[in-house]
Tab-separated table of C-alpha atoms in Angstrom:
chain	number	residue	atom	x	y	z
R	6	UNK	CA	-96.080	151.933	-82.454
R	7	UNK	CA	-95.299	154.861	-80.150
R	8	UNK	CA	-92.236	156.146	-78.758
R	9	UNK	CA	-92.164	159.750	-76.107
R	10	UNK	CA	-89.315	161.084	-74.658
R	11	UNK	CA	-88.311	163.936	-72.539
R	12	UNK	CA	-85.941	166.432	-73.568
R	13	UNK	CA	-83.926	165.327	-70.533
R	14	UNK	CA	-82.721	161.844	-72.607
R	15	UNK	CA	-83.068	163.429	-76.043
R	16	UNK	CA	-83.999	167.080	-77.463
R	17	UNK	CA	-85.685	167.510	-80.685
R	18	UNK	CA	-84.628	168.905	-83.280
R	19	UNK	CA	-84.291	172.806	-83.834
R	20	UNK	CA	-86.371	172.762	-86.954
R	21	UNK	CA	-89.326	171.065	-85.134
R	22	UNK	CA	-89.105	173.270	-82.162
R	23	UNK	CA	-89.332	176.498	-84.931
R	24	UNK	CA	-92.122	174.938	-86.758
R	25	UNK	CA	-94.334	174.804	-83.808
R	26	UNK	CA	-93.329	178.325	-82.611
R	27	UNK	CA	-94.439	179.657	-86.139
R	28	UNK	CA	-97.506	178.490	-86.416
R	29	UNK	CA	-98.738	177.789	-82.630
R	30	UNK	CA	-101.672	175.076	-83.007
R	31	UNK	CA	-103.323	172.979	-79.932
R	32	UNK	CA	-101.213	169.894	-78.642
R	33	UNK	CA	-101.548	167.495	-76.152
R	34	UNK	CA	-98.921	166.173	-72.910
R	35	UNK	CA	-96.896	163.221	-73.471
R	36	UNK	CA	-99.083	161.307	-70.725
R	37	UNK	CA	-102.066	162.652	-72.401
R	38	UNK	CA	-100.746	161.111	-75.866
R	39	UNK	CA	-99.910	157.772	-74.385
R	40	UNK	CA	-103.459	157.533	-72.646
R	41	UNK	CA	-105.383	157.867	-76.059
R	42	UNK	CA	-102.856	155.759	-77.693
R	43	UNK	CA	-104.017	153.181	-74.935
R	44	UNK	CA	-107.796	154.491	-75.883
R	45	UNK	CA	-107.919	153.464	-79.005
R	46	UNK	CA	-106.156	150.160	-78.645
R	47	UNK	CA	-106.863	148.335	-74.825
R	48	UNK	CA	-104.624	145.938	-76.087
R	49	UNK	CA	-101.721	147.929	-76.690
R	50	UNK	CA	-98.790	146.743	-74.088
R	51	UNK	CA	-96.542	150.072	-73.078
R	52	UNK	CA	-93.698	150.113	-70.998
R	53	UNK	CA	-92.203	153.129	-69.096
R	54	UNK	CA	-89.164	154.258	-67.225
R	55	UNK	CA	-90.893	156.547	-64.649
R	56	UNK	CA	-91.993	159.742	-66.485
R	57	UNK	CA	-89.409	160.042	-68.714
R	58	UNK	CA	-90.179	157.350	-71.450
R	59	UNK	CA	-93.290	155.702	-72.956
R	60	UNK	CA	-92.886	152.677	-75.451
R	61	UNK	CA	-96.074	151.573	-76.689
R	62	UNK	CA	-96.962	148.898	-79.704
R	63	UNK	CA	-99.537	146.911	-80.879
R	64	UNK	CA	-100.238	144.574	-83.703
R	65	UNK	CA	-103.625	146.034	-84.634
R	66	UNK	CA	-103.832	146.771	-88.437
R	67	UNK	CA	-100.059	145.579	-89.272
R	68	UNK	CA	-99.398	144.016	-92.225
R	69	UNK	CA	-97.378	141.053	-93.817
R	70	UNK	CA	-94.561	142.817	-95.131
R	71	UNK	CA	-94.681	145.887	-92.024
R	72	UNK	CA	-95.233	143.480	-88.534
R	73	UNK	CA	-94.410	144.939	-85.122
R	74	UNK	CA	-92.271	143.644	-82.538
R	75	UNK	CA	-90.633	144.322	-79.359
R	76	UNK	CA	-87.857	143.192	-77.319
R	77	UNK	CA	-85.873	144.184	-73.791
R	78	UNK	CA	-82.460	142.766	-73.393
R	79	UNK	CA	-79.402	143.860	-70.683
R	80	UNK	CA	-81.761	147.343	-70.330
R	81	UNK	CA	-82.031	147.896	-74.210
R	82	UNK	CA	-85.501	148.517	-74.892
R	83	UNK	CA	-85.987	147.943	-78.907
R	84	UNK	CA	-89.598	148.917	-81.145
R	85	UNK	CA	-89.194	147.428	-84.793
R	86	UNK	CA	-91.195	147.223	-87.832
R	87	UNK	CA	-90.264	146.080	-90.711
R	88	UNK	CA	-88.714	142.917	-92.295
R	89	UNK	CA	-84.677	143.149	-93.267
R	90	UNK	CA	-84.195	140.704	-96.346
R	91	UNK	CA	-80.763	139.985	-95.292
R	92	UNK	CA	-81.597	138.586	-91.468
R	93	UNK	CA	-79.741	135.426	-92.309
R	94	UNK	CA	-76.409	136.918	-92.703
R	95	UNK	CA	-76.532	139.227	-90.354
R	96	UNK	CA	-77.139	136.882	-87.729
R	97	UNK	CA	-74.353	135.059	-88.312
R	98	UNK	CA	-72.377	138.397	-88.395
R	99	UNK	CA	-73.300	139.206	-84.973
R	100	UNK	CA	-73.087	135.585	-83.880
R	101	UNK	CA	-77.031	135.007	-83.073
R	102	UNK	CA	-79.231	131.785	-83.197
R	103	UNK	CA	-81.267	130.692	-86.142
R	104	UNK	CA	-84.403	131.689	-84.208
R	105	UNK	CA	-83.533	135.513	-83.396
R	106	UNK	CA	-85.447	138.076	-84.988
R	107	UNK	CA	-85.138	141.605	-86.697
R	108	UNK	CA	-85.710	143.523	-83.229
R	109	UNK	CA	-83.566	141.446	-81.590
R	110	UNK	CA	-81.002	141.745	-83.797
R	111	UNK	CA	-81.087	145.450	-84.184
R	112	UNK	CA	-80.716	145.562	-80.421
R	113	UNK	CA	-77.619	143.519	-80.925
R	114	UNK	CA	-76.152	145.829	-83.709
R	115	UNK	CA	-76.577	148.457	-81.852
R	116	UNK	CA	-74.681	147.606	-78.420
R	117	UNK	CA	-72.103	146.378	-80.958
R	118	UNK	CA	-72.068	150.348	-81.855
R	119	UNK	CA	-71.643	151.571	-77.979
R	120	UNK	CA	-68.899	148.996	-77.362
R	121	UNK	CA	-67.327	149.699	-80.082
R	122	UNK	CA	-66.441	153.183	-80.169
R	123	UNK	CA	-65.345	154.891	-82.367
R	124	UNK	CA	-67.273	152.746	-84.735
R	125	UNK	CA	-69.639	154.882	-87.378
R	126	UNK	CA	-73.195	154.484	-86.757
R	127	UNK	CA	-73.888	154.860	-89.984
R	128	UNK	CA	-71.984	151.255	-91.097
R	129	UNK	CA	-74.390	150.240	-88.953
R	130	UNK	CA	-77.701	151.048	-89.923
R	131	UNK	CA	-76.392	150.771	-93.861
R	132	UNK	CA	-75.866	146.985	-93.293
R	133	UNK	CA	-79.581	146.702	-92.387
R	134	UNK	CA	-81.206	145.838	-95.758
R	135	UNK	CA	-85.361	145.696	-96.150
R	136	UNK	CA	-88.295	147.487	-95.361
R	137	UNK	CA	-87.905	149.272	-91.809
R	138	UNK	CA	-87.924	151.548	-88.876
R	139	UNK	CA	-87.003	151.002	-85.275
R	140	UNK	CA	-86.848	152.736	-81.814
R	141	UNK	CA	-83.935	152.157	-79.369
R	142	UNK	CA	-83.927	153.288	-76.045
R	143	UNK	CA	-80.478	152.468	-73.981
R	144	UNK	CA	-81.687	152.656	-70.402
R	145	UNK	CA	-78.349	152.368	-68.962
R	146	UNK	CA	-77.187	155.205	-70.702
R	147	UNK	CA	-79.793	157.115	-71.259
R	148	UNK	CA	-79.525	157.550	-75.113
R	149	UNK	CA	-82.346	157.054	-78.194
R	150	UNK	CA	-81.108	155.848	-81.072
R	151	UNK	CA	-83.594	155.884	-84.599
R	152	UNK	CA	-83.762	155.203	-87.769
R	153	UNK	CA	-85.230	154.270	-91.225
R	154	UNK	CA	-84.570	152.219	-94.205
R	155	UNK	CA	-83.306	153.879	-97.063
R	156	UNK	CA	-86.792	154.564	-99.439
R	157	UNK	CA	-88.666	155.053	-96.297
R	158	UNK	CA	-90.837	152.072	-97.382
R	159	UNK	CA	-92.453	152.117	-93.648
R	160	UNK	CA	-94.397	155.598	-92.591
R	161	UNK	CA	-92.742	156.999	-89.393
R	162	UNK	CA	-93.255	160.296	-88.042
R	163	UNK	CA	-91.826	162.314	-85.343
R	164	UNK	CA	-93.146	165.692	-83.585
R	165	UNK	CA	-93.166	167.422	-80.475
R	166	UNK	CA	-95.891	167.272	-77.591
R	167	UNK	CA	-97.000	170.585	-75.361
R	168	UNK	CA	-94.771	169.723	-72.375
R	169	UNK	CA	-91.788	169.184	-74.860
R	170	UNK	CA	-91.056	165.395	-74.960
R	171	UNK	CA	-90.142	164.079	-78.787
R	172	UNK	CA	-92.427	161.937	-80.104
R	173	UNK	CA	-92.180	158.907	-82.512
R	174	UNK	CA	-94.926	156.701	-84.239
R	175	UNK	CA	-95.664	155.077	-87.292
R	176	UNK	CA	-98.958	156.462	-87.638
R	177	UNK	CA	-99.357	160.014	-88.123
R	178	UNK	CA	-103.336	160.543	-86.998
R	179	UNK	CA	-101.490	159.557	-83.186
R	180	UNK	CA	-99.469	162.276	-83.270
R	181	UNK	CA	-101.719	164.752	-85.183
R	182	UNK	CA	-103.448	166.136	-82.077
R	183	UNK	CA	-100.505	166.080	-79.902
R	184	UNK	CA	-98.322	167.966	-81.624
R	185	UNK	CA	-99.886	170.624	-83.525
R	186	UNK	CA	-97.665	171.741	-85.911
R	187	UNK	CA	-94.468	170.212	-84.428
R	188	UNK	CA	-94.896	167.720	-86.433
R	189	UNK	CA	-93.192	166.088	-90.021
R	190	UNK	CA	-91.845	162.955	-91.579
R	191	UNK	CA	-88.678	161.505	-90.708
R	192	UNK	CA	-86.547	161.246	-93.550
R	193	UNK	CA	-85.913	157.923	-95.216
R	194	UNK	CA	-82.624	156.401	-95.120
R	195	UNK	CA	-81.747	158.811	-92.196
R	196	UNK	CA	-80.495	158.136	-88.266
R	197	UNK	CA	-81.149	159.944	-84.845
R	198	UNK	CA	-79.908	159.996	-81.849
R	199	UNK	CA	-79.300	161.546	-77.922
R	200	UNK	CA	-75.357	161.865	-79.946
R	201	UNK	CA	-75.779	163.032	-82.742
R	202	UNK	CA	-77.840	165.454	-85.145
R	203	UNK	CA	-79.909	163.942	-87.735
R	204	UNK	CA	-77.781	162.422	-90.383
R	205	UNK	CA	-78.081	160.224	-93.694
R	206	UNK	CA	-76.416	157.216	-93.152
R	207	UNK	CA	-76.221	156.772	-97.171
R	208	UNK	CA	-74.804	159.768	-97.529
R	209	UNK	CA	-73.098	160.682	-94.143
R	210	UNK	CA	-71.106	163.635	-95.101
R	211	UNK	CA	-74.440	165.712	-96.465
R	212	UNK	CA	-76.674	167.786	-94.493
R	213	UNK	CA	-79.962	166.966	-93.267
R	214	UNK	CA	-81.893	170.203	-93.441
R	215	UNK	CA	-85.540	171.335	-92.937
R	216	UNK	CA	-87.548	173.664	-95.017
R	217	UNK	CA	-90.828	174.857	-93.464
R	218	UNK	CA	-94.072	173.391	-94.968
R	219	UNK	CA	-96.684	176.019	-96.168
R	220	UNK	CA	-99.593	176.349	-93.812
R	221	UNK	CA	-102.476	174.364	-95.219
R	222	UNK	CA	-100.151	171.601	-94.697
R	223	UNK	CA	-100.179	169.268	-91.611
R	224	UNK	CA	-96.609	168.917	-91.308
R	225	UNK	CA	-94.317	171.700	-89.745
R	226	UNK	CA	-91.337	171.320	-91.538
R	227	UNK	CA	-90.098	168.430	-94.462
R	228	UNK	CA	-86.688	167.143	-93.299
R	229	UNK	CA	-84.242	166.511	-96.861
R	230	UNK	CA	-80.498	164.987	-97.356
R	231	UNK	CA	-78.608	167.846	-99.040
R	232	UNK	CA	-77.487	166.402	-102.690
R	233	UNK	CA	-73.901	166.708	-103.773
R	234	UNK	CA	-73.874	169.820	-106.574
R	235	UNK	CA	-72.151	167.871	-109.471
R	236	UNK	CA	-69.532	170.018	-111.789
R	237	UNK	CA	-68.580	168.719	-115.184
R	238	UNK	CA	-65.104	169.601	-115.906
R	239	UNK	CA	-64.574	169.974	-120.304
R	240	UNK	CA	-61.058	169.554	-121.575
R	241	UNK	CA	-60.312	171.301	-125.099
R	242	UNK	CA	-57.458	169.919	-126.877
């Protein structure tokens, strides 16, 4: 799956800006990455608003445990992958019918979140149990909303094309040659979005920070969730 945006609806992330300024490397436009995306795959399905978003999937080469899917509902636009091994109760959480799916349930959790202000998004993307990572894209108010499961048991990647949209995909070799070296991992168990910085929804207060890769590497940066340091306190009687 692919995801572009322009920096108009979301701006990437300092760190992957820097990266790419460090070590300047060939890259392609955000059109240009959606066309060979198309290349490679004719059956690929991608849907747009005007120049300022691409969503693209297909289900070549997914597997059992990793499928694709996609879903539009009241101008939420929703890319999943994944499986969430507690489906069953969260549809009845969120009131849905027996037949609804992970994407479309994601899309409802998540306009729960905007109506619900000030509710944390990180309760809810930490209720979302299983193997995942999805792309939301609220066209009515123009915000991006990401995230991954908790071991990052699905690949996804994000970097940054030559005309500066931020990119998203699952597979890396798509966004090798667009982004030079704007490009790194996105950081399991963490959250994204046109609000907020990158955060860990497991461990919300602790900062998400980027150390720059060395330059054999393909990545730019590697993103990592700041640990707690842990004091012992001794008591001497």
């Amino acid at each position: 799956m692919l995801a572009v945006f322009s920096n108009s609806i979301i701006r990437a992330p300092e760190e992957l800006i820097q990266a790419g300024n460090r070590t300047p490397s060939p890259k392609k436009t955000a059109s240009d990455l959606v066309d060979s995306f198309l290349k490679h795959d004719p059956s690929g399905v991608t849907i747009s608003n005007g120049t300022l978003m691409y969503m693209c999937y297909t289900h070549e080469n997914q597997t059992l445990f990793h499928p694709r899917s996609f879903a539009v509902k009241d101008d939420i636009f929703c890319l999943f992958e994944g499986t969430l091994e507690n489906l069953p109760r969260l549809k009845q959480q969120y009131g849905l019918g027996k037949n609804a799916n992970e994407v479309v349930l994601v899309m409802e959790a998540y306009k729960a979140l905007r109506d619900r202000a000030p509710y944390p998004a990180n309760h809810m993307v930490a209720h979302l149990v299983g193997q995942f990572a999805f792309i939301v894209f609220d066209k009515a108010t123009s915000t991006v909303f990401v995230a991954t499961d908790q071991e990052g048991k699905v690949p996804f990647f994000w970097g940054i094309t030559a005309d500066g949209y931020l990119a998203f995909s699952d597979d890396v070799n798509v966004l090798k040659g667009a982004c030079g070296k704007s490009l790194a991992s996105f950081p399991a168990g963490c959250f994204f979005s046109s609000a907020t910085e990158l955060k860990s929804y497991e461990h919300p207060k602790n900062k998400v920070t980027a150390e720059p890769a060395m330059e054999e590497e393909i990545w730019g940066a590697t993103f990592k969730v700041e640990r707690p340091h842990l004091c012992a306190t001794i008591e001497y009687n």
